[in-house]
Coordinates of C-alpha atoms in Angstrom, one line a residue:
Chain O
X1265 CA 128.5 112.9 84.3
X1266 CA 125.3 112.4 82.5
X1267 CA 124.0 109.7 84.8
X1268 CA 125.3 111.2 88.0
X1269 CA 122.2 112.8 89.4
X1270 CA 118.7 111.6 90.2
X1271 CA 116.0 112.9 87.8
X1272 CA 113.2 114.8 89.5
X1273 CA 109.7 113.2 89.0
X1274 CA 109.0 115.8 86.4
X1275 CA 112.3 115.2 84.5
X1276 CA 111.8 111.4 84.8
X1277 CA 108.2 111.6 83.5
X1278 CA 109.3 113.8 80.7
X1279 CA 112.0 111.3 79.6
X1280 CA 109.4 108.5 79.7
X1281 CA 107.1 110.6 77.5
X1282 CA 109.9 111.4 75.2
X1283 CA 110.3 107.7 74.5
X1284 CA 106.7 107.7 73.3
X1285 CA 107.2 110.7 71.1
X1286 CA 110.1 109.0 69.4
X1287 CA 109.2 105.4 69.3
X1288 CA 105.5 104.7 69.9
X1289 CA 104.0 102.6 67.2
X1290 CA 101.8 105.3 65.9
X1291 CA 104.9 106.5 64.0
X1292 CA 105.2 103.2 62.1
X1293 CA 104.3 103.4 58.4
X1294 CA 101.9 100.5 58.7
X1295 CA 100.1 102.2 61.6
X1296 CA 100.1 105.5 59.7
X1297 CA 98.6 103.8 56.7
X1298 CA 96.0 102.2 59.0
X1299 CA 94.9 105.5 60.5
X1300 CA 94.8 107.1 57.0
X1301 CA 92.4 104.5 55.9
X1302 CA 94.9 103.1 53.4
X1303 CA 94.9 99.4 54.5
X1304 CA 93.0 97.0 52.4
X1305 CA 90.8 94.5 54.2
X1306 CA 93.5 91.7 54.2
X1307 CA 96.0 94.1 55.7
X1308 CA 93.6 95.3 58.4
X1309 CA 92.5 91.8 59.2
X1310 CA 96.2 90.8 59.5
X1311 CA 96.7 93.6 62.0
X1312 CA 93.7 92.5 64.1
X1313 CA 94.7 88.8 64.0
X1314 CA 98.4 89.4 64.8
X1315 CA 97.7 92.0 67.5
X1316 CA 95.4 89.4 69.1
X1317 CA 98.5 87.4 70.0
X1318 CA 99.7 90.4 71.9
X1319 CA 96.2 91.0 73.5
X1320 CA 95.9 87.4 74.7
X1321 CA 99.3 87.6 76.4
X1322 CA 98.5 90.7 78.4
X1323 CA 97.0 88.8 81.3
X1324 CA 100.0 86.4 81.2
X1325 CA 102.5 89.2 81.7
X1326 CA 100.3 90.9 84.2
X1327 CA 100.0 87.7 86.3
X1328 CA 103.8 87.5 86.2
X1329 CA 104.1 91.0 87.5
X1330 CA 101.3 90.3 90.0
X1331 CA 103.4 87.5 91.4
X1332 CA 106.2 89.9 92.1
X1333 CA 104.4 92.9 93.6
X1334 CA 105.4 93.3 97.3
X1335 CA 102.0 93.8 98.9
X1336 CA 98.3 93.0 98.6
X1337 CA 97.5 96.7 98.2
X1338 CA 99.5 96.8 95.0
X1339 CA 98.2 93.4 93.8
X1340 CA 94.6 94.6 94.4
X1341 CA 95.2 97.4 92.0
X1342 CA 97.2 95.4 89.5
X1343 CA 94.7 92.5 89.3
X1344 CA 92.2 94.8 87.7
X1345 CA 94.2 94.6 84.5
X1346 CA 93.8 90.9 84.4
X1347 CA 90.1 91.0 85.1
X1348 CA 89.8 93.8 82.4
X1349 CA 91.2 91.4 79.8
X1350 CA 89.9 88.0 81.0
X1351 CA 86.6 89.3 82.1
X1352 CA 84.3 87.9 84.8
X1353 CA 80.7 87.1 85.3
X1354 CA 78.7 89.7 83.5
X1355 CA 81.6 91.2 81.6
X1356 CA 83.3 89.2 79.0
X1357 CA 86.5 91.3 79.0
X1358 CA 89.1 92.5 76.5
X1359 CA 90.2 89.2 75.0
X1360 CA 86.6 88.3 74.1
X1361 CA 86.1 91.9 72.9
X1362 CA 89.1 91.6 70.6
X1363 CA 87.8 88.3 69.2
X1364 CA 84.6 90.1 68.4
X1365 CA 86.5 92.9 66.7
X1366 CA 88.0 90.1 64.5
X1367 CA 84.5 88.7 63.8
X1368 CA 83.2 92.2 63.0
X1369 CA 86.1 92.5 60.5
X1370 CA 85.3 89.1 59.0
X1371 CA 87.8 86.9 60.7
X1372 CA 86.1 83.7 62.1
X1373 CA 86.5 83.2 65.8
X1374 CA 88.3 79.9 65.3
X1375 CA 90.9 81.5 63.1
X1376 CA 91.7 84.0 65.9
X1377 CA 91.9 81.2 68.5
X1378 CA 94.1 78.8 66.6
X1379 CA 96.7 81.4 65.8
X1380 CA 97.0 80.4 62.2
X1381 CA 97.5 84.0 61.1
X1382 CA 100.1 84.8 63.7
X1383 CA 103.5 85.6 62.1
X1384 CA 106.6 84.1 63.6
X1385 CA 108.2 87.5 64.2
X1386 CA 105.1 88.7 66.0
X1387 CA 105.2 85.6 68.3
X1388 CA 108.9 86.2 69.0
X1389 CA 108.3 89.9 69.9
X1390 CA 105.3 89.2 72.2
X1391 CA 107.0 86.2 73.8
X1392 CA 110.0 88.5 74.5
X1393 CA 107.7 90.9 76.2
X1394 CA 106.2 88.2 78.4
X1395 CA 109.7 86.9 79.3
X1396 CA 110.9 90.5 80.1
X1397 CA 108.1 90.7 82.6
X1398 CA 108.9 87.2 83.9
X1399 CA 112.6 87.9 84.4
X1400 CA 113.1 91.6 85.2
X1401 CA 112.6 93.2 88.6
X1402 CA 109.0 94.2 88.9
X1403 CA 109.4 98.0 88.8
X1404 CA 111.2 97.6 85.4
X1405 CA 108.5 95.2 84.2
X1406 CA 105.9 97.8 85.3
X1407 CA 107.9 100.5 83.4
X1408 CA 107.5 98.5 80.2
X1409 CA 103.7 98.8 80.5
X1410 CA 103.9 102.6 80.3
X1411 CA 103.0 102.6 76.7
X1412 CA 99.6 103.1 78.3
X1413 CA 100.7 106.7 78.8
X1414 CA 100.4 107.2 75.1
X1415 CA 97.5 104.8 74.3
X1416 CA 94.3 106.8 75.2
X1417 CA 95.0 109.6 72.6
X1418 CA 95.7 107.0 69.9
X1419 CA 92.8 104.8 70.8
X1420 CA 90.3 107.6 70.8
X1421 CA 91.5 108.5 67.3
X1422 CA 91.3 104.9 66.2
X1423 CA 87.6 104.6 67.1
X1424 CA 86.9 107.5 64.7
X1425 CA 89.2 106.1 62.1
X1426 CA 87.6 102.7 62.1
X1427 CA 84.1 104.1 62.0
X1428 CA 84.7 106.5 59.2
X1429 CA 87.5 104.9 57.0
X1430 CA 86.7 101.2 57.5
X1431 CA 82.9 101.2 57.5
X1432 CA 82.9 97.5 56.5
X1433 CA 83.9 96.7 60.1
X1434 CA 80.7 96.3 62.0
X1435 CA 80.6 99.0 64.7
X1436 CA 79.9 96.6 67.6
X1437 CA 83.5 95.4 67.0
X1438 CA 84.9 98.6 68.5
X1439 CA 83.9 97.9 72.1
X1440 CA 87.5 96.9 73.0
X1441 CA 88.7 100.4 72.1
X1442 CA 85.9 102.1 73.9
X1443 CA 86.7 100.2 77.2
X1444 CA 90.4 101.1 76.9
X1445 CA 89.5 104.8 77.0
X1446 CA 88.8 104.5 80.7
X1447 CA 91.0 101.5 81.6
X1448 CA 94.3 102.7 80.1
X1449 CA 94.5 106.1 81.9
X1450 CA 93.8 104.4 85.2
X1451 CA 96.5 101.8 84.5
X1452 CA 99.0 104.4 83.3
X1453 CA 98.5 106.5 86.4
X1454 CA 99.0 103.5 88.7
X1455 CA 102.0 102.2 86.7
X1456 CA 103.6 105.6 86.6
X1457 CA 103.2 106.1 90.3
X1458 CA 104.8 102.8 91.0
X1459 CA 107.8 103.5 88.7
X1460 CA 108.3 107.0 90.2
X1461 CA 108.2 105.6 93.7
X1462 CA 110.4 102.6 93.1
X1463 CA 113.2 103.9 90.8
X1464 CA 115.1 105.8 93.4
X1465 CA 118.5 106.2 91.8
X1466 CA 119.5 107.3 88.3
X1467 CA 120.5 103.8 87.2
X1468 CA 117.1 102.5 88.0
X1469 CA 115.5 105.4 86.3
X1470 CA 117.5 104.7 83.1
X1471 CA 116.5 101.0 83.3
X1472 CA 112.9 102.1 83.4
X1473 CA 113.3 104.3 80.4
X1474 CA 115.1 101.5 78.6
X1475 CA 112.2 99.2 79.5
X1476 CA 109.8 101.5 77.9
X1477 CA 111.9 101.7 74.8
X1478 CA 112.0 97.9 74.7
X1479 CA 108.2 97.8 74.9
X1480 CA 107.9 100.3 72.0
X1481 CA 110.3 98.0 70.1
X1482 CA 107.9 95.1 70.7
X1483 CA 104.9 97.0 69.3
X1484 CA 107.1 98.2 66.4
X1485 CA 108.3 94.7 65.6
X1486 CA 104.7 93.6 65.3
X1487 CA 104.1 96.2 62.6
X1488 CA 107.4 95.4 60.9
X1489 CA 106.3 91.8 60.5
X1490 CA 103.0 92.9 59.0
X1491 CA 104.7 95.3 56.6
X1492 CA 106.9 92.5 55.3
X1493 CA 104.1 89.9 55.0
X1494 CA 101.4 92.4 53.7
X1495 CA 103.4 94.9 51.8
X1496 CA 101.9 98.0 50.2
X1497 CA 99.9 99.3 53.1
X1498 CA 102.5 102.1 53.7
X1499 CA 102.1 103.2 50.1
X1500 CA 98.3 103.2 50.1
X1501 CA 98.0 100.1 47.8
Chain L
X394 CA 104.5 46.9 86.1
X395 CA 103.2 49.1 88.8
X396 CA 103.2 52.3 86.7
X397 CA 102.2 50.7 83.4
X398 CA 98.5 51.6 83.3
X399 CA 96.5 54.8 83.6
X400 CA 94.6 55.2 86.8
X401 CA 90.9 55.8 86.5
X402 CA 89.6 59.1 87.8
X403 CA 88.3 57.2 90.8
X404 CA 91.6 55.4 91.5
X405 CA 93.6 58.6 90.9
X406 CA 91.4 60.6 93.3
X407 CA 91.6 57.8 95.8
X408 CA 95.5 57.9 95.6
X409 CA 95.4 61.7 96.1
X410 CA 93.1 61.4 99.2
X411 CA 95.4 58.7 100.5
X412 CA 98.2 61.2 100.6
X413 CA 96.1 63.3 102.9
X414 CA 95.3 60.4 105.1
X415 CA 99.0 59.6 105.5
X416 CA 100.6 63.0 105.5
X417 CA 98.3 65.9 106.0
X418 CA 99.4 68.2 108.9
X419 CA 96.6 67.3 111.2
X420 CA 98.6 64.2 112.1
X421 CA 101.6 66.3 113.3
X422 CA 102.1 66.2 117.1
X423 CA 102.1 70.0 117.3
X424 CA 98.8 70.2 115.4
X425 CA 97.3 67.4 117.5
X426 CA 98.3 69.3 120.6
X427 CA 96.7 72.5 119.1
X428 CA 93.4 70.8 118.5
X429 CA 93.4 69.2 122.0
X430 CA 93.7 72.6 123.6
X431 CA 97.2 71.8 124.9
X432 CA 99.2 74.7 123.4
X433 CA 100.0 77.5 125.7
X434 CA 99.5 81.1 124.4
X435 CA 103.1 81.5 123.2
X436 CA 102.9 78.3 121.2
X437 CA 99.6 79.1 119.6
X438 CA 100.8 82.7 118.8
X439 CA 103.9 81.2 117.3
X440 CA 101.7 79.0 115.1
X441 CA 99.6 82.0 114.0
X442 CA 102.6 84.2 113.2
X443 CA 104.5 81.5 111.3
X444 CA 101.5 80.3 109.4
X445 CA 101.0 83.9 108.3
X446 CA 104.2 83.6 106.2
X447 CA 102.4 80.8 104.4
X448 CA 99.2 82.7 104.1
X449 CA 100.8 85.8 102.7
X450 CA 102.5 83.7 100.0
X451 CA 99.3 82.1 98.8
X452 CA 98.5 84.9 96.3
X453 CA 102.1 84.9 95.1
X454 CA 102.0 81.2 94.2
X455 CA 98.5 81.6 92.8
X456 CA 99.7 84.4 90.5
X457 CA 102.5 82.2 89.2
X458 CA 100.0 79.5 88.4
X459 CA 97.7 82.0 86.9
X460 CA 100.4 83.1 84.5
X461 CA 100.7 79.6 83.2
X462 CA 97.0 78.6 82.8
X463 CA 96.2 78.1 79.2
X464 CA 93.0 80.1 78.8
X465 CA 91.0 82.9 80.2
X466 CA 88.3 80.5 81.3
X467 CA 90.7 78.8 83.6
X468 CA 92.2 82.1 84.7
X469 CA 88.8 83.5 85.5
X470 CA 88.2 80.7 88.0
X471 CA 91.7 80.7 89.4
X472 CA 91.9 84.4 90.0
X473 CA 89.2 84.1 92.6
X474 CA 91.8 82.5 94.9
X475 CA 93.9 85.6 94.7
X476 CA 91.0 87.9 95.3
X477 CA 89.9 85.7 98.3
X478 CA 93.3 86.4 99.9
X479 CA 94.1 89.9 98.8
X480 CA 90.6 91.1 99.1
X481 CA 88.9 93.9 97.1
X482 CA 86.8 96.9 97.8
X483 CA 84.3 96.0 100.4
X484 CA 86.0 92.7 101.4
X485 CA 89.3 92.8 103.1
X486 CA 90.3 89.3 102.2
X487 CA 92.1 86.4 103.9
X488 CA 95.5 88.0 104.5
X489 CA 93.9 90.8 106.4
X490 CA 91.6 88.3 108.2
X491 CA 94.7 86.4 109.3
X492 CA 96.3 89.6 110.6
X493 CA 93.2 90.1 112.6
X494 CA 93.4 86.5 113.9
X495 CA 96.9 87.4 115.1
X496 CA 95.5 90.6 116.8
X497 CA 92.7 88.6 118.4
X498 CA 95.3 86.3 119.9
X499 CA 97.4 89.2 121.2
X500 CA 100.0 89.6 118.4
X501 CA 100.4 93.2 117.3
X502 CA 99.8 93.8 113.6
X503 CA 103.3 95.2 113.1
X504 CA 104.8 92.0 114.5
X505 CA 102.9 90.0 111.9
X506 CA 103.9 92.3 109.1
X507 CA 107.6 92.6 109.9
X508 CA 108.1 88.8 110.0
X509 CA 110.1 89.0 113.2
X510 CA 108.5 85.7 114.5
X511 CA 109.0 83.8 111.3
X512 CA 111.4 80.8 111.8
X513 CA 114.0 80.2 109.1
X514 CA 112.8 76.7 108.4
X515 CA 109.3 78.0 107.9
X516 CA 110.6 80.5 105.4
X517 CA 112.6 77.8 103.6
X518 CA 109.5 75.5 103.3
X519 CA 107.1 78.2 102.1
X520 CA 109.6 79.6 99.7
X521 CA 110.1 76.1 98.4
X522 CA 106.4 75.9 97.8
X523 CA 106.3 79.2 95.9
X524 CA 109.3 78.1 93.8
X525 CA 107.6 74.7 93.1
X526 CA 104.6 76.6 91.6
X527 CA 107.0 78.9 89.7
X528 CA 109.0 76.1 88.1
X529 CA 106.7 73.1 87.7
X530 CA 104.3 72.6 84.8
X531 CA 100.9 74.1 85.8
X532 CA 99.0 70.9 86.3
X533 CA 101.6 69.7 88.8
X534 CA 101.6 73.1 90.6
X535 CA 97.8 72.8 90.7
X536 CA 98.1 69.3 92.2
X537 CA 100.2 70.7 95.0
X538 CA 97.2 72.9 96.0
X539 CA 95.0 69.9 96.6
X540 CA 95.5 69.9 100.3
X541 CA 92.3 71.9 100.0
X542 CA 90.6 68.5 99.6
X543 CA 91.4 67.9 103.3
X544 CA 91.1 71.4 104.6
X545 CA 87.3 72.0 105.1
X546 CA 86.9 69.1 107.6
X547 CA 89.9 70.3 109.6
X548 CA 89.0 73.9 109.5
X549 CA 85.4 73.3 110.6
X550 CA 86.8 71.4 113.6
X551 CA 89.3 74.2 114.3
X552 CA 86.6 76.8 114.7
X553 CA 85.1 74.8 117.5
X554 CA 88.5 74.1 119.0
X555 CA 89.5 77.8 119.1
X556 CA 86.1 78.9 120.5
X557 CA 86.0 76.3 123.2
X558 CA 89.7 75.5 124.1
X559 CA 91.3 78.9 123.5
X560 CA 88.6 81.3 124.8
X561 CA 91.3 84.0 125.3
X562 CA 91.4 84.4 121.5
X563 CA 88.7 87.0 120.6
X564 CA 86.0 85.3 118.5
X565 CA 86.1 87.9 115.7
X566 CA 89.6 86.5 114.9
X567 CA 88.0 83.4 113.5
X568 CA 86.6 85.0 110.3
X569 CA 89.4 83.6 108.2
X570 CA 88.4 80.0 109.0
X571 CA 84.7 80.7 108.5
X572 CA 85.4 82.1 105.0
X573 CA 87.5 79.1 104.1
X574 CA 84.6 76.8 104.8
X575 CA 83.0 77.8 101.5
X576 CA 86.2 78.9 99.6
X577 CA 88.2 75.7 100.1
X578 CA 85.7 73.2 98.7
X579 CA 85.1 75.4 95.6
X580 CA 88.9 75.6 95.1
X581 CA 89.4 71.9 95.7
X582 CA 86.7 71.0 93.2
X583 CA 88.2 73.2 90.5
X584 CA 91.8 72.1 91.2
X585 CA 90.9 68.4 91.2
X586 CA 89.0 68.8 87.9
X587 CA 92.0 70.4 86.3
X588 CA 94.4 67.7 87.6
X589 CA 92.1 64.9 86.5
X590 CA 91.7 66.5 83.0
X591 CA 95.4 67.3 82.5
X592 CA 97.2 64.2 83.9
X593 CA 96.6 61.9 81.0
X594 CA 99.3 59.3 81.5
X595 CA 100.5 57.4 84.5
X596 CA 103.7 59.3 84.8
X597 CA 101.8 62.6 85.1
X598 CA 99.4 61.1 87.6
X599 CA 102.3 60.0 89.7
X600 CA 103.9 63.4 89.5
X601 CA 100.6 65.0 90.7
X602 CA 100.5 62.6 93.6
X603 CA 104.2 63.4 94.4
X604 CA 103.3 67.1 94.2
X605 CA 100.6 66.7 96.8
X606 CA 103.1 64.8 99.1
X607 CA 105.5 67.6 98.6
X608 CA 102.9 70.1 99.7
X609 CA 102.0 68.1 102.8
X610 CA 105.8 68.1 103.5
X611 CA 105.7 71.9 103.4
X612 CA 102.9 72.1 105.9
X613 CA 104.6 69.4 108.1
X614 CA 107.9 71.3 108.0
X615 CA 106.2 74.4 109.3
X616 CA 105.0 72.4 112.4
X617 CA 108.4 70.7 112.8
X618 CA 110.0 74.1 113.0
X619 CA 107.5 75.2 115.7
X620 CA 108.0 72.0 117.7
X621 CA 111.7 72.6 117.8
X622 CA 111.4 76.3 118.7
X623 CA 108.5 76.0 121.1
X624 CA 108.9 72.5 122.6
X625 CA 106.4 70.8 124.9
X626 CA 103.3 71.5 123.0
X627 CA 103.0 67.9 121.9
X628 CA 103.2 66.9 125.6
X629 CA 100.7 69.4 126.8
X630 CA 103.2 71.5 128.7

């Protein structure tokens, strides 16, 4: 039987990484076009403004996971994610950094905050992610965060892409991506260690893998919505 | 009609304070006996071990409220409550401090952690509080936290009571109470400002007042359960 034995940590990690190889949003035509420098300013601004709806919900889903973690030791580690995004005195945090990315790309702050550019399908996908974290057992919710396993490589490329292919974006707008280069690996290590520790039978391991697929679908749906509303990016127009 | 007009901030605050005057747990016979030095060691240890179940759930209910707050500015303030209890590097936090209070009173750490002393009715009451914060709109959940309006006066008395009337409790166990002398007024100020701002019609104001009554009932039920399981405290035996 396919699902009859427990995967080793190595096999389990490999299956999780395989999800990224197949479904992470860097394979989406809109994202490929972005990294090839083929998005026009309206298309790139639309990505920034819609992705902001995802960014601003990260601390919400992380607070929901925080409320379910079984001990203060785990909460002390997890809470760093919320502080990374919300900031604290002396560090404005990732949400503010993303607003500044928008400003650096010519999107006024108030247009980011009032959600006028957010497409309905983007809202549905992100809200589905938040509800997934609200409703699922915490190890499965944590598994859905493991797109961070794939993020650092992509984000480090993106910094170069934005600097070289979209020089009309002011460089101070890239601080969000720079911060994620250290935050995401730390978060991925912690998240992966929790998932490996908690998923102790094959059924739970498969649920974790499915959760990561679900999360990839969320990010993919965001780009689908942009492709439909701002066509032509995937063809270089 | 009684409920036909909006209460002024002054009237609303006064109604909230009135709830404390009528129902805060310092009026409970078990609590009165505690502050009169009349609890025997078993009764006081039972209070510490059962109250710990409340203490350890504070960050849980605060994470649930955090997940519902509408902006990062409000989350940045609220998250301090979680850090106060869970601690961070260099500051062990309130949950650890309460475990040390237990140890200072002769309760082994493992007996605090495994919940063997927690009475069923205490569990029900505290779980009801957590679920209230999970399910109610956030301004109402915040209103339920406003027992902090009444806490500092009581806690400052309690430090003297423990030092003078229960000298068998090692004094280093009182660090939790000392920390709350500065944390609770800050939390109460912030919580009250949110409730005053958000409850903009009389129905919401009455819901907030009812939420604070509910919270007082939670704390009261904890002492009821102790009175039944450890009788005689109210009579000095």
